[in-house]
CSV table of C-alpha atoms in Angstrom, one decimal:
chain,number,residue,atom,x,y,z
F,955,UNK,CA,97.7,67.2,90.8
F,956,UNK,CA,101.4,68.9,91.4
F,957,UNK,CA,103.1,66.1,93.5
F,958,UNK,CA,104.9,68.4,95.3
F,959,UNK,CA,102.0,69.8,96.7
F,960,UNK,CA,100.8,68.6,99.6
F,961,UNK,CA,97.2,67.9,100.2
F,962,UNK,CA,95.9,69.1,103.7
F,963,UNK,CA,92.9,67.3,105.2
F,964,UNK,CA,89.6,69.6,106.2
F,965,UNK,CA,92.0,72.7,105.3
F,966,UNK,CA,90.2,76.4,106.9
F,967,UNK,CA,91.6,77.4,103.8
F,968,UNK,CA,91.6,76.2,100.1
F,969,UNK,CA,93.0,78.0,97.2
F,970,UNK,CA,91.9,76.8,94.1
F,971,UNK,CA,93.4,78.1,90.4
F,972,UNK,CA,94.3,81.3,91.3
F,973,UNK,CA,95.7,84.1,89.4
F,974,UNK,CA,96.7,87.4,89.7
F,975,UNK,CA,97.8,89.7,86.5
F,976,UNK,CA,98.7,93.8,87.6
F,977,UNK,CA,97.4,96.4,85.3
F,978,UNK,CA,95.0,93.3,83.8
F,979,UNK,CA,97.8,92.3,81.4
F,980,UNK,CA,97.6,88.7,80.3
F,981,UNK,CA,101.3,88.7,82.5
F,982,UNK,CA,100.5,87.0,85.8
F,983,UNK,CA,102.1,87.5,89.1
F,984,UNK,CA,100.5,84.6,90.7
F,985,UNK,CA,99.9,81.6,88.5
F,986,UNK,CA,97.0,78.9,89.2
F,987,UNK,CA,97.8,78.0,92.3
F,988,UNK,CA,96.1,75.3,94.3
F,989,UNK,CA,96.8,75.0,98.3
F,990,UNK,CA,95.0,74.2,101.3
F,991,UNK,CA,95.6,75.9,104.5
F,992,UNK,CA,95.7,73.8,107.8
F,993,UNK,CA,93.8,74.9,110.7
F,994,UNK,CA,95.9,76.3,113.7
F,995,UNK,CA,99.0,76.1,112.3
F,996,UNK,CA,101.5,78.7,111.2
F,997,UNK,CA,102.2,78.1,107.1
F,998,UNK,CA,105.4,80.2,106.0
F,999,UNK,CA,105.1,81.7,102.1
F,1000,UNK,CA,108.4,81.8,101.0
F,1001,UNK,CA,110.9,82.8,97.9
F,1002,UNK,CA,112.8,85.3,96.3
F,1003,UNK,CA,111.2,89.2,95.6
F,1004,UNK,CA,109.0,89.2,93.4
F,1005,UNK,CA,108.0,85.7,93.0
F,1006,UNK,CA,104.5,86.9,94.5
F,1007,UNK,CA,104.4,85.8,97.8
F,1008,UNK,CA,102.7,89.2,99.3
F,1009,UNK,CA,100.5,89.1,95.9
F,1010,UNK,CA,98.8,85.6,97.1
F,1011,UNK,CA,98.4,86.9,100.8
F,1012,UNK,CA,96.7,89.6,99.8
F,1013,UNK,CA,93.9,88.1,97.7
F,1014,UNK,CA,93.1,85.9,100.6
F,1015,UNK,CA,91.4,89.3,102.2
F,1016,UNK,CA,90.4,90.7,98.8
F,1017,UNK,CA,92.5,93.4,99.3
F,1018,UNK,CA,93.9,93.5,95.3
F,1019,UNK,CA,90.0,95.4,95.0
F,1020,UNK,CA,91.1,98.0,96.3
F,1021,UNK,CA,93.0,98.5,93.1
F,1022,UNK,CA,90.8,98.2,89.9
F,1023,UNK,CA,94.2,97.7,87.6
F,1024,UNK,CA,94.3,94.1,89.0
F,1025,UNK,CA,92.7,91.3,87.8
F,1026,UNK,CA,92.1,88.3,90.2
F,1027,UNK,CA,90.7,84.9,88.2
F,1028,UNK,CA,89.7,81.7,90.7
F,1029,UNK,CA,88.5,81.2,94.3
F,1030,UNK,CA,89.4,81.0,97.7
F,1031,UNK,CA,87.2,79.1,100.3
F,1032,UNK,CA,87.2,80.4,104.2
F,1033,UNK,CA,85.4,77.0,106.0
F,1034,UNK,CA,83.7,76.1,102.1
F,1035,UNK,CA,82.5,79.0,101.8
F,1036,UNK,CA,83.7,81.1,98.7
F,1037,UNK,CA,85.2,84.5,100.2
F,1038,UNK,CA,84.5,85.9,96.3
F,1039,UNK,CA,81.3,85.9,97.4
F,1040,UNK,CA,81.4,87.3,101.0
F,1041,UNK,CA,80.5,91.2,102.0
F,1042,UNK,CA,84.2,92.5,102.6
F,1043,UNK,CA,83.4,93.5,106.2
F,1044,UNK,CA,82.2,89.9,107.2
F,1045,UNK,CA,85.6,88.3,105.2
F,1046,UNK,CA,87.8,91.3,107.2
F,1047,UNK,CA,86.4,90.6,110.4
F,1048,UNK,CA,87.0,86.5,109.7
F,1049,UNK,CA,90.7,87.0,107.8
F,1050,UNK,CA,93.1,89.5,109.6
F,1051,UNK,CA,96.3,91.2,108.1
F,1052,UNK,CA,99.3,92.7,109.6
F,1053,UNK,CA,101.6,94.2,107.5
F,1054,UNK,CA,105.7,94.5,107.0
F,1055,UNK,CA,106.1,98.1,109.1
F,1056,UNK,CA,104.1,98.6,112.4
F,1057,UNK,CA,101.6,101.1,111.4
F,1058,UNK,CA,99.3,101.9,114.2
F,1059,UNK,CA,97.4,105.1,114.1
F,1060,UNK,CA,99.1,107.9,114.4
F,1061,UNK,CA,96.4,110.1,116.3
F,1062,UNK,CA,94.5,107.6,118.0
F,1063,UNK,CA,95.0,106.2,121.6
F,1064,UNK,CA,96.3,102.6,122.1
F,1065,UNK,CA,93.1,102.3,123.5
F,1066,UNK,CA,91.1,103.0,120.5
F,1067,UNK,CA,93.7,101.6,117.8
F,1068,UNK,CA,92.6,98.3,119.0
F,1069,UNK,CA,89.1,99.5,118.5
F,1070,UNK,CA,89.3,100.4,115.4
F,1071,UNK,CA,88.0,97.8,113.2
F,1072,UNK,CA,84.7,97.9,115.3
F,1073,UNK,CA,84.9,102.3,114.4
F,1074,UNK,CA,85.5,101.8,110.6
F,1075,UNK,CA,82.6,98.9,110.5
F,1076,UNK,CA,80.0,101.5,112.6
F,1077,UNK,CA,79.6,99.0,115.0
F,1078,UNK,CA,78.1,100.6,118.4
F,1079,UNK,CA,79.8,98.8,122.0
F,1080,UNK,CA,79.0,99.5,125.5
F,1081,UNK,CA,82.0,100.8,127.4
F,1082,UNK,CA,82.5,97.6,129.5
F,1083,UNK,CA,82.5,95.4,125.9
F,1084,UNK,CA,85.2,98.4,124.6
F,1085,UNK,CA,87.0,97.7,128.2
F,1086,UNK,CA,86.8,93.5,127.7
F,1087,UNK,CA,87.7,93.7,123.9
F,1088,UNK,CA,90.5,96.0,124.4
F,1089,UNK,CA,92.1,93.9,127.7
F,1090,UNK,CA,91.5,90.6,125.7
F,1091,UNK,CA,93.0,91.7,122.6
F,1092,UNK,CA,96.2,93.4,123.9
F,1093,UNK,CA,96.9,90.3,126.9
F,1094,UNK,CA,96.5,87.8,123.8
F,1095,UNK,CA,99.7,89.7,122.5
F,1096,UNK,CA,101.2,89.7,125.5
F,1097,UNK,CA,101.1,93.9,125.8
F,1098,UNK,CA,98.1,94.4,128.5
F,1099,UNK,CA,101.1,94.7,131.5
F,1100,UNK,CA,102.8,97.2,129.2
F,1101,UNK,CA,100.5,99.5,128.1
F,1102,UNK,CA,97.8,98.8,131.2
F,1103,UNK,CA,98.6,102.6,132.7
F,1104,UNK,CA,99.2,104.6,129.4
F,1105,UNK,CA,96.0,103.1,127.1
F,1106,UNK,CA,94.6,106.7,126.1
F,1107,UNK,CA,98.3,107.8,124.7
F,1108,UNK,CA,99.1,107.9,121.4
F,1109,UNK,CA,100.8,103.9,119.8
F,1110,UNK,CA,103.3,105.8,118.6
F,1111,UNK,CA,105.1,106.2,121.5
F,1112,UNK,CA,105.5,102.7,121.8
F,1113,UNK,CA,108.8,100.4,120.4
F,1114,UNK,CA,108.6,99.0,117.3
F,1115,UNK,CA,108.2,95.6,118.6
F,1116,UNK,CA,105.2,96.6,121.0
F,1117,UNK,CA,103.5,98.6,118.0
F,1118,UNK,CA,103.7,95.6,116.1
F,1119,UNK,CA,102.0,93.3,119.2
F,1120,UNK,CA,99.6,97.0,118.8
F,1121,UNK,CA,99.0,96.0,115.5
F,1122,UNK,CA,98.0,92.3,115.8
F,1123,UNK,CA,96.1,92.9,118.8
F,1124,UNK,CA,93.7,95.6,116.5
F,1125,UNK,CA,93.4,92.5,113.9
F,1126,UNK,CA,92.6,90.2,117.0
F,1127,UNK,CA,89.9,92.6,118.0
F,1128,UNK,CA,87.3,90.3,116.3
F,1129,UNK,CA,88.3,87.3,116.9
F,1130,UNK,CA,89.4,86.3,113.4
F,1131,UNK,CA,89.4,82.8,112.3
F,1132,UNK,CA,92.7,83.7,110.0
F,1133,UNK,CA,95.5,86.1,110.8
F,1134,UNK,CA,97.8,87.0,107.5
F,1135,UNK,CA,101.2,88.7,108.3
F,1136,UNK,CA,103.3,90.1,105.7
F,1137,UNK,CA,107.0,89.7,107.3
F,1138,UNK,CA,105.7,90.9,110.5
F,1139,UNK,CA,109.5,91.3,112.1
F,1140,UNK,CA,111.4,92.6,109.0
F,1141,UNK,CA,111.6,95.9,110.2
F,1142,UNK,CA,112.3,94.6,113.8
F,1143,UNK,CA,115.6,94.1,116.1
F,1144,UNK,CA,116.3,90.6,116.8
F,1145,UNK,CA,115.0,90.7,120.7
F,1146,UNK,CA,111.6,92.0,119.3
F,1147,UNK,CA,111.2,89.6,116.3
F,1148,UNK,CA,111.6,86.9,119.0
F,1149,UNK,CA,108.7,87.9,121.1
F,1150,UNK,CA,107.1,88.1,117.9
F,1151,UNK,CA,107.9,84.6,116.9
F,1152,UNK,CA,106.9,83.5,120.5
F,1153,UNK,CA,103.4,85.3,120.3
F,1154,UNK,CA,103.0,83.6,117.0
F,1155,UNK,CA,103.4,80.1,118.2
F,1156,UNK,CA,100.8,81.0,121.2
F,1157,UNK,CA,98.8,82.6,119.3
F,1158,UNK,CA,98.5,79.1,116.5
F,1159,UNK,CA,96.4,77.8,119.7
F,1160,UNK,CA,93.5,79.6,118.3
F,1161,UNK,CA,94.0,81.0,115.1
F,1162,UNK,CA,95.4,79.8,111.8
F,1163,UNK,CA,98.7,81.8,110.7
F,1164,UNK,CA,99.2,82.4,107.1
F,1165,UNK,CA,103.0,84.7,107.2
F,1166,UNK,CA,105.4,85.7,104.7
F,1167,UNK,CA,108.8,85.6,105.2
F,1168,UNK,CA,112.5,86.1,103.8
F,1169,UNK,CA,113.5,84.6,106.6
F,1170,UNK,CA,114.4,81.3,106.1
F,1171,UNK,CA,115.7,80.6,110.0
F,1172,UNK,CA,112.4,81.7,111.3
F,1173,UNK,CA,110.2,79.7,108.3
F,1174,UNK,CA,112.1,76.7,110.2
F,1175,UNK,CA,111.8,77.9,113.5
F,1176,UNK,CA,108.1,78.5,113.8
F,1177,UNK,CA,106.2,77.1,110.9
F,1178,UNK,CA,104.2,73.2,110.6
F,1179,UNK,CA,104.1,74.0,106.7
F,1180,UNK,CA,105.9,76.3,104.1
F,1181,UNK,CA,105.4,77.1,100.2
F,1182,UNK,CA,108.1,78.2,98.1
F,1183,UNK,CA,107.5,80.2,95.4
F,1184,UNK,CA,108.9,81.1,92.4
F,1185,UNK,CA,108.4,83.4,89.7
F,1186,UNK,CA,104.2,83.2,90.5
F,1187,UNK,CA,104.6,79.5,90.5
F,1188,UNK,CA,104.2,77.6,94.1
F,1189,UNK,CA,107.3,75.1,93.2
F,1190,UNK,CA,106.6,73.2,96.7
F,1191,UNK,CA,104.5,72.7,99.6
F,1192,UNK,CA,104.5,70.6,102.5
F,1193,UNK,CA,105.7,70.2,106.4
F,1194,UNK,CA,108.4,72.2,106.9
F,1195,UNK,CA,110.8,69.9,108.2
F,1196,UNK,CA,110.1,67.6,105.1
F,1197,UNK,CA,111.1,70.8,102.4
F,1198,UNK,CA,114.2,71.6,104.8
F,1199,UNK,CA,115.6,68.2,105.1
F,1200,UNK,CA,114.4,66.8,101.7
F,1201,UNK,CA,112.8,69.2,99.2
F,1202,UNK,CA,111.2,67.3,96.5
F,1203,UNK,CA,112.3,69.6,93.8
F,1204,UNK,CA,115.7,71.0,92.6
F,1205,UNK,CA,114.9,74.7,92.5
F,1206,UNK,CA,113.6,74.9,96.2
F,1207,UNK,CA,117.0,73.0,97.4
F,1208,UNK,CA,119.1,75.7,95.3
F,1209,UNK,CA,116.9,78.4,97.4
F,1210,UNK,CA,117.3,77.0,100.8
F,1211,UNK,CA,120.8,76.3,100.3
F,1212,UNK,CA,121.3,80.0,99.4
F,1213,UNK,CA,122.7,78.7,95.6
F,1214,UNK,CA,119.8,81.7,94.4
F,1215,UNK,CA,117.1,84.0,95.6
């Protein structure tokens, strides 16, 4: 065992000799890595680009099969139970993702952007559970007093910051057990990556948080745990604080210290 890797107790996530090659070339992006995810707690992915930080949070919801040029080798356990084995539907609805750029729907309501999941699956609601789903989903991102009056206009019309609270209240909509953002406030102005930050560490009440980031202030600001990766290697993992204030390993104290990366 790595010893700087850090071993969480009754993890909602294990990762277990992973690796991920593009175009199925013995060259791997992601290199046998081992990690287990604490429940309801942010964990920050960090490192330089291209050291395959999006590349790992993407195989946690499979979604390297939507290209058949990658080849994925080990597993990944939601609650022990393999998500290599799982239908993709029933792993989507239990693993969310937000990605880097707000991208609600272009020509569908708020209303029914936060529906959407339950359209793509084919799953059939009453109004009143459309009514509950889409008030829960958009007051747990703190947008339900914003967009209250104007639900059946187009997202688009919103800021960038409330299309991104659009967008992880329509990976909310079922409730997932896991929500994975790919530097959810990159493209964002610093007021709206701090409402983003704050939803985040609400929203750790009930859900785990997986996130990338290059942001090493907000890593510290709002994560329990952080990798650093390097080159498809995960150099380090561990509390947060701990890899800030004393990394265990040379190359990760170079990075935080802004000596590379």
């Amino acid at each position: 065992m790595n010893n700087n890797i850090d071993i969480v107790n009754n993890p909602v996530l294990s990762i277990k000799d992973l690796s991920i090659a593009y175009n199925k070339a013995d060259k791997y992006a992601v290199k046998d890595i081992n990690v287990t995810i604490k429940k309801n707690a942010i964990t920050a992915i960090m490192g330089p680009s291209g050291c395959g930080k999006s590349t790992l949070l993407r195989a946690i919801n499979r979604m390297h099969e939507l290209y058949p040029d990658i080849k994925t080798v080990g597993d990944i356990y939601l609650n022990e139970e393999n998500i290599m084995k799982m239908s993709t539907i029933h792993l989507r609805r239990n693993i969310g993702m937000v990605f880097q750029r707000p991208n609600p729907f272009p020509t569908m309501s708020i209303y029914d952007n936060v529906l959407a999941g339950y359209k793509l699956n084919g799953i059939r609601l009453k109004k009143t559970e459309r009514d509950d789903i889409v008030e829960r989903s958009l007051s747990n991102v703190a947008l339900w007093d914003e967009v209250k009056d104007a639900l059946h206009k187009k997202g688009t019309f919103l800021s960038g910051g409330q299309q991104q609270r659009l967008c992880i209240a329509r990976s909310l909509a079922f409730q997932p057990e896991v929500i994975l953002l790919d530097e959810p406030t990159s493209a964002l102005d610093p007021i709206a990556t701090s409402k983003i930050e704050d939803l985040l560490v609400e929203l750790k009440k009930n859900y785990t948080i997986v996130m990338v980031t290059h942001n090493m202030a907000q890593a510290a600001r709002i994560s329990e745990y952080s990798m650093f990766m390097y080159l498809g290697d995960l150099v380090e993992y561990g509390k947060t604080k701990m890899m800030f204030t004393n990394p265990r390993v040379r190359k990760t104290e170079e990075y935080l210290t802004g000596k590379f990366g």
